[in-house]
Amino acid sequence: MSKFSKERTLVIVKPDGVQRSLIGEIIGRFEKVGLKLVGLKITVPTEDHVEKHYTLDPSWRQVTGEKTIESYRKNGKTPPSEDPQEITAVILENLKKYLTSGPSIVMVWQGAHSVGLVRKIVGGTEPLSSDVGTIRGDYVMDSYEMSDTDDRAIRNLIHASGSVDEANNEINHWFSGDELVDYRLVGEQILYDVNLDGILE
Ligand code: GDP
Ligand code: MG
């Protein structure tokens, strides 16, 4: 089996995705591209667990704050603060409320380029501007304008790890080793085998 087939990524169907009955649709998208589900649970995390999830990367507060300030400016708007950490503190509070509001589905998907592939299928952070054909682009219409006006987190249905390192840290945060299953999918032969031996009789 190709060494590429081992890459893993964490995906969360957030509470709005569960309430919108999109679990099956979302799982189907990842199955159809050829990824393998190796971990799955339904859970209502604590606020502390949510905060740790977002701050596993120590630079997340600064980077997210800077990104948000920049996106306000790009849209000709004045950011609520010039301090990235202050901006992120508000975003994090809203994310804690959002992700503890009901059950989420937490999954680990495995396969070649799974991190980038899942991000491509999920689409950009803001549903309003994410591409047509992506999950966020096709199944929800929330915007920063609307969520900021109502002082809440943007409802974008899904979380997906942003890099292989982030994925490894997030998988360890949500799953213990014995909750993940190593197994073979028969369909993997057509995706990864070099010679495709054993098909013709
Ligand atoms: P993701 O990986 O596409 O989910 O995006 P990030 O990792 O950059 O951000 C994590 C979460 O923080 C997002 O899902 C949003 O809920 C929130 N967030 C990120 N950037 C912004 C922003 O510019 N404005 C607001 N209101 N929330 C943001
Ligand atoms: Mg992210």
Tab-separated table of C-alpha atoms and ligand atoms in Angstrom:
chain	number	residue	atom	x	y	z
A	1	MET	CA	0.000	0.000	0.000
A	2	SER	CA	1.275	3.473	-0.912
A	3	LYS	CA	2.772	5.408	2.015
A	4	PHE	CA	0.505	8.272	0.913
A	5	SER	CA	-2.531	6.250	1.985
A	6	LYS	CA	-1.690	6.790	5.673
A	7	GLU	CA	-2.375	10.552	5.938
A	8	ARG	CA	-5.140	11.364	8.416
A	9	THR	CA	-7.279	14.417	9.091
A	10	LEU	CA	-9.875	15.453	11.669
A	11	VAL	CA	-13.347	16.535	10.576
A	12	ILE	CA	-16.100	17.835	12.852
A	13	VAL	CA	-19.694	18.166	11.695
A	14	LYS	CA	-20.594	21.106	13.929
A	15	PRO	CA	-23.973	21.349	15.744
A	16	ASP	CA	-25.651	23.173	12.826
A	17	GLY	CA	-24.650	20.350	10.459
A	18	VAL	CA	-26.203	17.765	12.780
A	19	GLN	CA	-29.391	19.848	13.174
A	20	ARG	CA	-29.626	20.353	9.396
A	21	SER	CA	-29.541	16.556	8.852
A	22	LEU	CA	-26.380	16.841	6.773
A	23	ILE	CA	-24.317	14.131	8.509
A	24	GLY	CA	-24.955	11.513	5.818
A	25	GLU	CA	-24.397	13.947	2.961
A	26	ILE	CA	-21.076	15.078	4.427
A	27	ILE	CA	-19.856	11.550	5.162
A	28	GLY	CA	-20.861	10.559	1.608
A	29	ARG	CA	-18.696	13.288	0.080
A	30	PHE	CA	-15.568	11.999	1.822
A	31	GLU	CA	-16.408	8.360	1.076
A	32	LYS	CA	-16.931	9.103	-2.609
A	33	VAL	CA	-13.550	10.777	-3.046
A	34	GLY	CA	-11.897	7.593	-1.761
A	35	LEU	CA	-11.119	8.415	1.865
A	36	LYS	CA	-11.511	5.842	4.652
A	37	LEU	CA	-13.328	6.535	7.928
A	38	VAL	CA	-11.101	5.341	10.800
A	39	GLY	CA	-12.691	7.131	13.775
A	40	LEU	CA	-16.203	8.373	14.536
A	41	LYS	CA	-18.098	9.663	17.573
A	42	ILE	CA	-21.029	11.842	18.554
A	43	THR	CA	-20.253	14.177	21.444
A	44	VAL	CA	-21.093	17.446	23.171
A	45	PRO	CA	-17.676	18.858	24.133
A	46	THR	CA	-17.059	21.074	27.158
A	47	GLU	CA	-16.124	24.737	26.628
A	48	ASP	CA	-12.658	23.908	27.910
A	49	HIS	CA	-12.256	21.146	25.298
A	50	VAL	CA	-13.324	23.567	22.546
A	51	GLU	CA	-10.876	26.241	23.721
A	52	LYS	CA	-8.035	23.686	23.779
A	53	HIS	CA	-8.972	22.508	20.274
A	54	TYR	CA	-8.597	25.997	18.817
A	55	THR	CA	-5.493	26.882	20.821
A	56	LEU	CA	-3.527	23.661	20.150
A	57	ASP	CA	-1.619	25.893	17.735
A	58	PRO	CA	-0.087	28.612	19.958
A	59	SER	CA	-0.121	31.082	17.046
A	60	TRP	CA	-3.879	30.627	16.368
A	61	ARG	CA	-4.977	33.601	18.497
A	62	GLN	CA	-2.595	36.016	16.790
A	63	VAL	CA	-3.077	34.687	13.241
A	64	THR	CA	-6.883	34.561	13.437
A	65	GLY	CA	-7.022	38.071	14.936
A	66	GLU	CA	-4.764	39.461	12.199
A	67	LYS	CA	-6.760	37.673	9.479
A	68	THR	CA	-10.004	39.079	10.846
A	69	ILE	CA	-8.663	42.662	11.041
A	70	GLU	CA	-7.440	42.347	7.457
A	71	SER	CA	-10.810	41.075	6.233
A	72	TYR	CA	-12.614	44.027	7.905
A	73	ARG	CA	-10.244	46.447	6.114
A	74	LYS	CA	-10.615	44.652	2.783
A	75	ASN	CA	-14.371	45.158	3.035
A	76	GLY	CA	-13.924	48.878	3.852
A	77	LYS	CA	-14.988	48.355	7.482
A	78	THR	CA	-13.333	49.381	10.756
A	79	PRO	CA	-12.354	46.351	12.900
A	80	PRO	CA	-13.852	46.322	16.422
A	81	SER	CA	-10.297	46.410	17.838
A	82	GLU	CA	-6.738	46.900	16.565
A	83	ASP	CA	-5.503	44.177	18.911
A	84	PRO	CA	-5.586	40.718	17.233
A	85	GLN	CA	-5.678	38.938	20.615
A	86	GLU	CA	-8.724	40.968	21.691
A	87	ILE	CA	-10.530	40.125	18.437
A	88	THR	CA	-9.769	36.428	18.827
A	89	ALA	CA	-10.979	36.417	22.435
A	90	VAL	CA	-14.450	37.390	21.180
A	91	ILE	CA	-14.331	34.832	18.329
A	92	LEU	CA	-13.282	32.109	20.788
A	93	GLU	CA	-16.123	32.899	23.225
A	94	ASN	CA	-18.602	32.656	20.359
A	95	LEU	CA	-17.040	29.403	19.118
A	96	LYS	CA	-17.365	27.920	22.618
A	97	LYS	CA	-21.095	28.767	22.681
A	98	TYR	CA	-21.588	27.388	19.155
A	99	LEU	CA	-19.780	24.097	19.677
A	100	THR	CA	-21.352	23.336	23.065
A	101	SER	CA	-24.890	24.115	21.843
A	102	GLY	CA	-25.610	20.522	20.775
A	103	PRO	CA	-23.964	17.335	19.575
A	104	SER	CA	-21.224	17.283	16.963
A	105	ILE	CA	-19.942	14.369	14.904
A	106	VAL	CA	-16.172	14.017	15.178
A	107	MET	CA	-14.382	11.907	12.580
A	108	VAL	CA	-10.950	10.866	11.406
A	109	TRP	CA	-10.584	10.315	7.657
A	110	GLN	CA	-7.575	8.574	6.162
A	111	GLY	CA	-6.149	8.528	2.646
A	112	ALA	CA	-3.730	10.169	0.231
A	113	HIS	CA	-3.604	13.957	0.688
A	114	SER	CA	-6.560	13.714	3.080
A	115	VAL	CA	-5.817	17.055	4.795
A	116	GLY	CA	-5.786	19.139	1.606
A	117	LEU	CA	-8.464	17.083	-0.095
A	118	VAL	CA	-10.925	17.518	2.768
A	119	ARG	CA	-10.227	21.290	2.917
A	120	LYS	CA	-10.916	21.506	-0.821
A	121	ILE	CA	-14.234	19.666	-0.456
A	122	VAL	CA	-15.193	21.683	2.662
A	123	GLY	CA	-14.451	25.103	1.097
A	124	GLY	CA	-13.410	28.461	2.557
A	125	THR	CA	-14.243	29.530	6.114
A	126	GLU	CA	-17.086	31.916	5.211
A	127	PRO	CA	-19.981	30.085	3.504
A	128	LEU	CA	-21.128	33.166	1.567
A	129	SER	CA	-17.797	33.442	-0.250
A	130	SER	CA	-16.798	29.761	-0.356
A	131	ASP	CA	-16.847	28.107	-3.774
A	132	VAL	CA	-19.904	26.538	-5.377
A	133	GLY	CA	-19.556	22.753	-5.181
A	134	THR	CA	-17.988	22.821	-1.711
A	135	ILE	CA	-19.920	21.751	1.391
A	136	ARG	CA	-19.844	25.224	2.958
A	137	GLY	CA	-20.636	26.824	-0.398
A	138	ASP	CA	-23.546	24.544	-1.238
A	139	TYR	CA	-25.335	23.857	2.032
A	140	VAL	CA	-25.334	27.106	4.027
A	141	MET	CA	-25.341	30.854	3.354
A	142	ASP	CA	-23.953	32.406	6.541
A	143	SER	CA	-21.665	35.456	6.315
A	144	TYR	CA	-19.247	37.354	8.561
A	145	GLU	CA	-21.543	40.366	8.132
A	146	MET	CA	-24.536	38.474	9.508
A	147	SER	CA	-22.667	36.637	12.307
A	148	ASP	CA	-20.805	39.794	13.415
A	149	THR	CA	-24.056	41.778	13.481
A	150	ASP	CA	-25.599	39.151	15.744
A	151	ASP	CA	-22.388	38.727	17.760
A	152	ARG	CA	-22.155	34.971	17.223
A	153	ALA	CA	-19.850	32.461	15.554
A	154	ILE	CA	-20.185	31.990	11.824
A	155	ARG	CA	-22.208	28.805	11.191
A	156	ASN	CA	-20.102	27.003	8.634
A	157	LEU	CA	-21.184	23.393	9.312
A	158	ILE	CA	-17.755	21.821	9.484
A	159	HIS	CA	-14.289	21.960	10.948
A	160	ALA	CA	-11.399	20.381	9.039
A	161	SER	CA	-7.717	20.327	10.008
A	162	GLY	CA	-5.594	22.901	8.170
A	163	SER	CA	-2.285	21.001	7.985
A	164	VAL	CA	-0.835	17.562	8.703
A	165	ASP	CA	0.650	18.790	12.013
A	166	GLU	CA	-2.640	20.389	13.022
A	167	ALA	CA	-4.435	17.156	12.098
A	168	ASN	CA	-2.138	15.021	14.281
A	169	ASN	CA	-2.595	17.342	17.268
A	170	GLU	CA	-6.366	17.552	16.794
A	171	ILE	CA	-6.773	13.774	16.384
A	172	ASN	CA	-4.906	13.257	19.693
A	173	HIS	CA	-7.111	15.887	21.304
A	174	TRP	CA	-10.405	14.224	20.326
A	175	PHE	CA	-9.530	10.500	20.187
A	176	SER	CA	-7.555	8.001	22.226
A	177	GLY	CA	-5.458	5.552	20.189
A	178	ASP	CA	-7.797	2.606	20.770
A	179	GLU	CA	-10.767	4.521	19.326
A	180	LEU	CA	-9.133	4.568	15.877
A	181	VAL	CA	-9.337	1.432	13.746
A	182	ASP	CA	-6.680	0.228	11.310
A	183	TYR	CA	-8.319	-1.802	8.566
A	184	ARG	CA	-8.310	-2.418	4.834
A	185	LEU	CA	-11.056	-1.250	2.476
A	186	VAL	CA	-11.350	-3.474	-0.582
A	187	GLY	CA	-11.800	-0.350	-2.746
A	188	GLU	CA	-8.327	0.850	-1.796
A	189	GLN	CA	-6.805	-1.611	-4.269
A	190	ILE	CA	-8.002	0.406	-7.245
A	191	LEU	CA	-6.790	3.649	-5.648
A	192	TYR	CA	-3.331	2.600	-4.531
A	193	ASP	CA	-2.139	-0.700	-6.074
A	194	VAL	CA	0.769	-0.283	-8.467
A	195	ASN	CA	0.003	-3.181	-10.822
A	196	LEU	CA	-3.727	-3.884	-10.351
A	197	ASP	CA	-3.006	-7.605	-10.232
A	198	GLY	CA	-5.828	-9.999	-9.499
A	199	ILE	CA	-8.715	-8.202	-11.201
A	200	LEU	CA	-8.943	-10.255	-14.402
A	201	GLU	CA	-9.975	-13.902	-13.989
B	1	GDP	P1	-11.289	27.202	9.285
B	1	GDP	O1	-10.077	26.329	9.465
B	1	GDP	O2	-11.706	27.388	7.846
B	1	GDP	O3	-12.479	26.775	10.121
B	1	GDP	O4	-10.894	28.651	9.784
B	1	GDP	P2	-9.844	29.120	10.907
B	1	GDP	O5	-9.075	27.975	11.462
B	1	GDP	O6	-9.101	30.278	10.341
B	1	GDP	O7	-10.794	29.685	12.027
B	1	GDP	C1	-11.467	28.842	12.914
B	1	GDP	C2	-12.826	29.437	13.202
B	1	GDP	O8	-12.669	30.782	13.708
B	1	GDP	C3	-13.734	29.590	11.967
B	1	GDP	O9	-14.460	28.412	11.656
B	1	GDP	C4	-14.614	30.743	12.383
B	1	GDP	O10	-15.647	30.298	13.223
B	1	GDP	C5	-13.682	31.625	13.216
B	1	GDP	N1	-13.097	32.675	12.374
B	1	GDP	C6	-11.970	32.617	11.652
B	1	GDP	N2	-11.754	33.763	10.986
B	1	GDP	C7	-12.775	34.583	11.308
B	1	GDP	C8	-13.119	35.932	10.945
B	1	GDP	O11	-12.454	36.609	10.147
B	1	GDP	N3	-14.260	36.469	11.506
B	1	GDP	C9	-15.050	35.730	12.345
B	1	GDP	N4	-16.155	36.298	12.834
B	1	GDP	N5	-14.757	34.459	12.713
B	1	GDP	C10	-13.635	33.892	12.202
B	2	MG	MG	-8.706	26.062	11.006
